[in-house]
Amino acid sequence: PIPSAPVANDISRCGWGTVTLTASGSPASYKWYNSSGTFITGETNASYTTSFLMVPTNYSVSSVSAAGCESTTRTTVTANVVTIIGSTTASSNSPVCTGQTIDLSTPT
């Protein structure tokens, strides 16, 4: 039988870098596809680590049965890259991303 599409959730990271996407629900393996719909050679595991990203990028994943049948639909998953809007310098260089807060204080 043809397997149903896998479950995969969007994931975000603060700042540029790689993102690890994860799928579940396949009876045997998966096929990961890039944003243009091309199979990413060799990527058949439940997780896929992207190349270095600077912008949000969509990928898709399908389920593959033990007999090699691929699901007729793919699940789209987004690797979000949240823009860094500043950084602290007093005690660390931790990035601050959109939607995060930071406490600032002055010496007394």
PDB file of N, CA, C and O in Angstrom, residues 52-99:
ATOM      1  N   PHE A  52      23.663  25.885   5.456  1.00  0.00           N
ATOM      2  CA  PHE A  52      23.659  27.167   6.157  1.00  0.00           C
ATOM      3  C   PHE A  52      22.594  28.064   5.539  1.00  0.00           C
ATOM      4  O   PHE A  52      22.607  28.314   4.333  1.00  0.00           O
ATOM      5  N   LEU A  53      21.640  28.521   6.352  1.00  0.00           N
ATOM      6  CA  LEU A  53      20.533  29.350   5.862  1.00  0.00           C
ATOM      7  C   LEU A  53      20.625  30.773   6.402  1.00  0.00           C
ATOM      8  O   LEU A  53      20.990  30.980   7.558  1.00  0.00           O
ATOM      9  N   MET A  54      20.250  31.729   5.559  1.00  0.00           N
ATOM     10  CA  MET A  54      20.180  33.124   5.963  1.00  0.00           C
ATOM     11  C   MET A  54      18.751  33.648   5.899  1.00  0.00           C
ATOM     12  O   MET A  54      18.472  34.728   6.405  1.00  0.00           O
ATOM     13  N   VAL A  55      17.865  32.897   5.269  1.00  0.00           N
ATOM     14  CA  VAL A  55      16.460  33.272   5.133  1.00  0.00           C
ATOM     15  C   VAL A  55      15.593  32.036   5.363  1.00  0.00           C
ATOM     16  O   VAL A  55      16.060  30.913   5.201  1.00  0.00           O
ATOM     17  N   PRO A  56      14.331  32.231   5.726  1.00  0.00           N
ATOM     18  CA  PRO A  56      13.436  31.074   5.853  1.00  0.00           C
ATOM     19  C   PRO A  56      13.362  30.312   4.528  1.00  0.00           C
ATOM     20  O   PRO A  56      13.337  30.914   3.458  1.00  0.00           O
ATOM     21  N   THR A  57      13.350  28.984   4.616  1.00  0.00           N
ATOM     22  CA  THR A  57      13.350  28.151   3.422  1.00  0.00           C
ATOM     23  C   THR A  57      12.389  26.986   3.610  1.00  0.00           C
ATOM     24  O   THR A  57      12.379  26.364   4.666  1.00  0.00           O
ATOM     25  N   ASN A  58      11.585  26.711   2.586  1.00  0.00           N
ATOM     26  CA  ASN A  58      10.649  25.592   2.624  1.00  0.00           C
ATOM     27  C   ASN A  58      11.297  24.328   2.070  1.00  0.00           C
ATOM     28  O   ASN A  58      12.028  24.383   1.077  1.00  0.00           O
ATOM     29  N   TYR A  59      10.996  23.223   2.713  1.00  0.00           N
ATOM     30  CA  TYR A  59      11.396  21.897   2.261  1.00  0.00           C
ATOM     31  C   TYR A  59      10.142  21.051   2.253  1.00  0.00           C
ATOM     32  O   TYR A  59       9.104  21.447   2.776  1.00  0.00           O
ATOM     33  N   SER A  60      10.212  19.862   1.673  1.00  0.00           N
ATOM     34  CA  SER A  60       9.092  18.932   1.767  1.00  0.00           C
ATOM     35  C   SER A  60       9.645  17.540   2.001  1.00  0.00           C
ATOM     36  O   SER A  60      10.805  17.249   1.707  1.00  0.00           O
ATOM     37  N   VAL A  61       8.778  16.684   2.565  1.00  0.00           N
ATOM     38  CA  VAL A  61       9.189  15.334   2.902  1.00  0.00           C
ATOM     39  C   VAL A  61       8.049  14.377   2.588  1.00  0.00           C
ATOM     40  O   VAL A  61       6.876  14.723   2.742  1.00  0.00           O
ATOM     41  N   SER A  62       8.393  13.205   2.109  1.00  0.00           N
ATOM     42  CA  SER A  62       7.394  12.171   1.834  1.00  0.00           C
ATOM     43  C   SER A  62       7.752  10.913   2.612  1.00  0.00           C
ATOM     44  O   SER A  62       8.884  10.732   3.059  1.00  0.00           O
ATOM     45  N   SER A  63       6.756  10.037   2.773  1.00  0.00           N
ATOM     46  CA  SER A  63       6.959   8.740   3.418  1.00  0.00           C
ATOM     47  C   SER A  63       7.258   7.695   2.356  1.00  0.00           C
ATOM     48  O   SER A  63       6.734   7.764   1.244  1.00  0.00           O
ATOM     49  N   VAL A  64       8.068   6.704   2.714  1.00  0.00           N
ATOM     50  CA  VAL A  64       8.381   5.608   1.804  1.00  0.00           C
ATOM     51  C   VAL A  64       8.161   4.294   2.555  1.00  0.00           C
ATOM     52  O   VAL A  64       8.644   4.126   3.675  1.00  0.00           O
ATOM     53  N   SER A  65       7.419   3.385   1.939  1.00  0.00           N
ATOM     54  CA  SER A  65       7.150   2.081   2.560  1.00  0.00           C
ATOM     55  C   SER A  65       8.358   1.157   2.402  1.00  0.00           C
ATOM     56  O   SER A  65       9.276   1.444   1.621  1.00  0.00           O
ATOM     57  N   ALA A  66       8.346   0.049   3.105  1.00  0.00           N
ATOM     58  CA  ALA A  66       9.423  -0.935   3.003  1.00  0.00           C
ATOM     59  C   ALA A  66       9.550  -1.480   1.580  1.00  0.00           C
ATOM     60  O   ALA A  66      10.641  -1.860   1.144  1.00  0.00           O
ATOM     61  N   ALA A  67       8.444  -1.508   0.835  1.00  0.00           N
ATOM     62  CA  ALA A  67       8.452  -1.990  -0.550  1.00  0.00           C
ATOM     63  C   ALA A  67       8.914  -0.912  -1.532  1.00  0.00           C
ATOM     64  O   ALA A  67       9.020  -1.160  -2.734  1.00  0.00           O
ATOM     65  N   GLY A  68       9.173   0.310  -1.026  1.00  0.00           N
ATOM     66  CA  GLY A  68       9.653   1.395  -1.882  1.00  0.00           C
ATOM     67  C   GLY A  68       8.578   2.300  -2.438  1.00  0.00           C
ATOM     68  O   GLY A  68       8.859   3.157  -3.262  1.00  0.00           O
ATOM     69  N   CYS A  69       7.320   2.116  -1.995  1.00  0.00           N
ATOM     70  CA  CYS A  69       6.238   2.987  -2.458  1.00  0.00           C
ATOM     71  C   CYS A  69       6.296   4.317  -1.715  1.00  0.00           C
ATOM     72  O   CYS A  69       6.420   4.343  -0.491  1.00  0.00           O
ATOM     73  N   GLU A  70       6.200   5.405  -2.469  1.00  0.00           N
ATOM     74  CA  GLU A  70       6.272   6.747  -1.883  1.00  0.00           C
ATOM     75  C   GLU A  70       4.874   7.346  -1.751  1.00  0.00           C
ATOM     76  O   GLU A  70       4.027   7.148  -2.622  1.00  0.00           O
ATOM     77  N   SER A  71       4.649   8.091  -0.660  1.00  0.00           N
ATOM     78  CA  SER A  71       3.349   8.749  -0.469  1.00  0.00           C
ATOM     79  C   SER A  71       3.070   9.673  -1.649  1.00  0.00           C
ATOM     80  O   SER A  71       3.978  10.245  -2.241  1.00  0.00           O
ATOM     81  N   THR A  72       1.801   9.794  -2.011  1.00  0.00           N
ATOM     82  CA  THR A  72       1.424  10.620  -3.158  1.00  0.00           C
ATOM     83  C   THR A  72       1.455  12.107  -2.826  1.00  0.00           C
ATOM     84  O   THR A  72       1.502  12.927  -3.734  1.00  0.00           O
ATOM     85  N   THR A  73       1.415  12.443  -1.548  1.00  0.00           N
ATOM     86  CA  THR A  73       1.531  13.845  -1.141  1.00  0.00           C
ATOM     87  C   THR A  73       2.752  14.013  -0.247  1.00  0.00           C
ATOM     88  O   THR A  73       3.183  13.077   0.423  1.00  0.00           O
ATOM     89  N   ARG A  74       3.297  15.214  -0.271  1.00  0.00           N
ATOM     90  CA  ARG A  74       4.449  15.559   0.562  1.00  0.00           C
ATOM     91  C   ARG A  74       4.003  16.571   1.613  1.00  0.00           C
ATOM     92  O   ARG A  74       3.104  17.370   1.374  1.00  0.00           O
ATOM     93  N   THR A  75       4.673  16.530   2.733  1.00  0.00           N
ATOM     94  CA  THR A  75       4.425  17.494   3.798  1.00  0.00           C
ATOM     95  C   THR A  75       5.434  18.624   3.661  1.00  0.00           C
ATOM     96  O   THR A  75       6.642  18.380   3.597  1.00  0.00           O
ATOM     97  N   THR A  76       4.950  19.867   3.605  1.00  0.00           N
ATOM     98  CA  THR A  76       5.841  21.024   3.534  1.00  0.00           C
ATOM     99  C   THR A  76       6.239  21.423   4.943  1.00  0.00           C
ATOM    100  O   THR A  76       5.404  21.479   5.847  1.00  0.00           O
ATOM    101  N   VAL A  77       7.512  21.683   5.134  1.00  0.00           N
ATOM    102  CA  VAL A  77       8.033  22.113   6.426  1.00  0.00           C
ATOM    103  C   VAL A  77       8.969  23.299   6.183  1.00  0.00           C
ATOM    104  O   VAL A  77       9.733  23.307   5.217  1.00  0.00           O
ATOM    105  N   THR A  78       8.873  24.315   7.045  1.00  0.00           N
ATOM    106  CA  THR A  78       9.662  25.529   6.875  1.00  0.00           C
ATOM    107  C   THR A  78      10.766  25.605   7.910  1.00  0.00           C
ATOM    108  O   THR A  78      10.524  25.434   9.104  1.00  0.00           O
ATOM    109  N   ALA A  79      11.968  25.869   7.449  1.00  0.00           N
ATOM    110  CA  ALA A  79      13.113  26.157   8.314  1.00  0.00           C
ATOM    111  C   ALA A  79      13.157  27.675   8.436  1.00  0.00           C
ATOM    112  O   ALA A  79      13.550  28.369   7.506  1.00  0.00           O
ATOM    113  N   ASN A  80      12.678  28.185   9.567  1.00  0.00           N
ATOM    114  CA  ASN A  80      12.624  29.636   9.781  1.00  0.00           C
ATOM    115  C   ASN A  80      13.939  30.139  10.347  1.00  0.00           C
ATOM    116  O   ASN A  80      14.507  29.531  11.251  1.00  0.00           O
ATOM    117  N   VAL A  81      14.404  31.264   9.826  1.00  0.00           N
ATOM    118  CA  VAL A  81      15.592  31.936  10.335  1.00  0.00           C
ATOM    119  C   VAL A  81      15.121  33.288  10.836  1.00  0.00           C
ATOM    120  O   VAL A  81      14.700  34.138  10.049  1.00  0.00           O
ATOM    121  N   VAL A  82      15.142  33.473  12.153  1.00  0.00           N
ATOM    122  CA  VAL A  82      14.660  34.699  12.769  1.00  0.00           C
ATOM    123  C   VAL A  82      15.792  35.714  12.791  1.00  0.00           C
ATOM    124  O   VAL A  82      16.907  35.411  13.227  1.00  0.00           O
ATOM    125  N   THR A  83      15.507  36.909  12.330  1.00  0.00           N
ATOM    126  CA  THR A  83      16.513  37.957  12.226  1.00  0.00           C
ATOM    127  C   THR A  83      16.990  38.409  13.598  1.00  0.00           C
ATOM    128  O   THR A  83      16.199  38.638  14.501  1.00  0.00           O
ATOM    129  N   ILE A  84      18.294  38.541  13.734  1.00  0.00           N
ATOM    130  CA  ILE A  84      18.875  39.080  14.962  1.00  0.00           C
ATOM    131  C   ILE A  84      18.776  40.596  14.883  1.00  0.00           C
ATOM    132  O   ILE A  84      19.170  41.204  13.895  1.00  0.00           O
ATOM    133  N   ILE A  85      18.238  41.212  15.948  1.00  0.00           N
ATOM    134  CA  ILE A  85      18.064  42.666  15.924  1.00  0.00           C
ATOM    135  C   ILE A  85      19.056  43.401  16.801  1.00  0.00           C
ATOM    136  O   ILE A  85      19.089  44.604  16.833  1.00  0.00           O
ATOM    137  N   GLY A  86      19.881  42.693  17.542  1.00  0.00           N
ATOM    138  CA  GLY A  86      20.882  43.337  18.387  1.00  0.00           C
ATOM    139  C   GLY A  86      21.601  42.290  19.203  1.00  0.00           C
ATOM    140  O   GLY A  86      21.325  41.112  19.107  1.00  0.00           O
ATOM    141  N   SER A  87      22.544  42.714  20.018  1.00  0.00           N
ATOM    142  CA  SER A  87      23.223  41.776  20.911  1.00  0.00           C
ATOM    143  C   SER A  87      23.632  42.492  22.181  1.00  0.00           C
ATOM    144  O   SER A  87      23.775  43.709  22.207  1.00  0.00           O
ATOM    145  N   THR A  88      23.789  41.726  23.232  1.00  0.00           N
ATOM    146  CA  THR A  88      24.234  42.301  24.497  1.00  0.00           C
ATOM    147  C   THR A  88      25.745  42.360  24.501  1.00  0.00           C
ATOM    148  O   THR A  88      26.408  41.582  23.832  1.00  0.00           O
ATOM    149  N   THR A  89      26.314  43.284  25.279  1.00  0.00           N
ATOM    150  CA  THR A  89      27.763  43.354  25.348  1.00  0.00           C
ATOM    151  C   THR A  89      28.281  43.433  26.780  1.00  0.00           C
ATOM    152  O   THR A  89      29.466  43.287  26.998  1.00  0.00           O
ATOM    153  N   ALA A  90      27.423  43.668  27.744  1.00  0.00           N
ATOM    154  CA  ALA A  90      27.879  43.846  29.121  1.00  0.00           C
ATOM    155  C   ALA A  90      28.505  42.581  29.694  1.00  0.00           C
ATOM    156  O   ALA A  90      29.604  42.606  30.217  1.00  0.00           O
ATOM    157  N   SER A  91      27.800  41.457  29.615  1.00  0.00           N
ATOM    158  CA  SER A  91      28.331  40.237  30.205  1.00  0.00           C
ATOM    159  C   SER A  91      28.383  39.072  29.226  1.00  0.00           C
ATOM    160  O   SER A  91      28.915  38.033  29.546  1.00  0.00           O
ATOM    161  N   SER A  92      27.816  39.239  28.049  1.00  0.00           N
ATOM    162  CA  SER A  92      27.847  38.165  27.059  1.00  0.00           C
ATOM    163  C   SER A  92      27.598  38.747  25.686  1.00  0.00           C
ATOM    164  O   SER A  92      27.256  39.906  25.543  1.00  0.00           O
ATOM    165  N   ASN A  93      27.758  37.923  24.689  1.00  0.00           N
ATOM    166  CA  ASN A  93      27.470  38.331  23.316  1.00  0.00           C
ATOM    167  C   ASN A  93      26.322  37.514  22.763  1.00  0.00           C
ATOM    168  O   ASN A  93      26.323  37.124  21.615  1.00  0.00           O
ATOM    169  N   SER A  94      25.333  37.234  23.581  1.00  0.00           N
ATOM    170  CA  SER A  94      24.177  36.451  23.155  1.00  0.00           C
ATOM    171  C   SER A  94      23.322  37.275  22.218  1.00  0.00           C
ATOM    172  O   SER A  94      23.029  38.431  22.498  1.00  0.00           O
ATOM    173  N   PRO A  95      22.895  36.701  21.094  1.00  0.00           N
ATOM    174  CA  PRO A  95      22.035  37.443  20.180  1.00  0.00           C
ATOM    175  C   PRO A  95      20.642  37.639  20.762  1.00  0.00           C
ATOM    176  O   PRO A  95      20.178  36.866  21.585  1.00  0.00           O
ATOM    177  N   VAL A  96      19.999  38.712  20.342  1.00  0.00           N
ATOM    178  CA  VAL A  96      18.624  38.998  20.731  1.00  0.00           C
ATOM    179  C   VAL A  96      17.806  38.981  19.459  1.00  0.00           C
ATOM    180  O   VAL A  96      18.096  39.712  18.524  1.00  0.00           O
ATOM    181  N   CYS A  97      16.799  38.123  19.411  1.00  0.00           N
ATOM    182  CA  CYS A  97      15.988  37.978  18.216  1.00  0.00           C
ATOM    183  C   CYS A  97      14.643  38.662  18.370  1.00  0.00           C
ATOM    184  O   CYS A  97      14.194  38.938  19.486  1.00  0.00           O
ATOM    185  N   THR A  98      13.992  38.916  17.253  1.00  0.00           N
ATOM    186  CA  THR A  98      12.665  39.489  17.245  1.00  0.00           C
ATOM    187  C   THR A  98      11.757  38.686  18.164  1.00  0.00           C
ATOM    188  O   THR A  98      11.747  37.464  18.112  1.00  0.00           O
ATOM    189  N   GLY A  99      11.037  39.369  19.031  1.00  0.00           N
ATOM    190  CA  GLY A  99      10.112  38.707  19.937  1.00  0.00           C
ATOM    191  C   GLY A  99      10.722  38.333  21.275  1.00  0.00           C
ATOM    192  O   GLY A  99      10.009  37.970  22.197  1.00  0.00           O
TER     193      GLY A  99
END
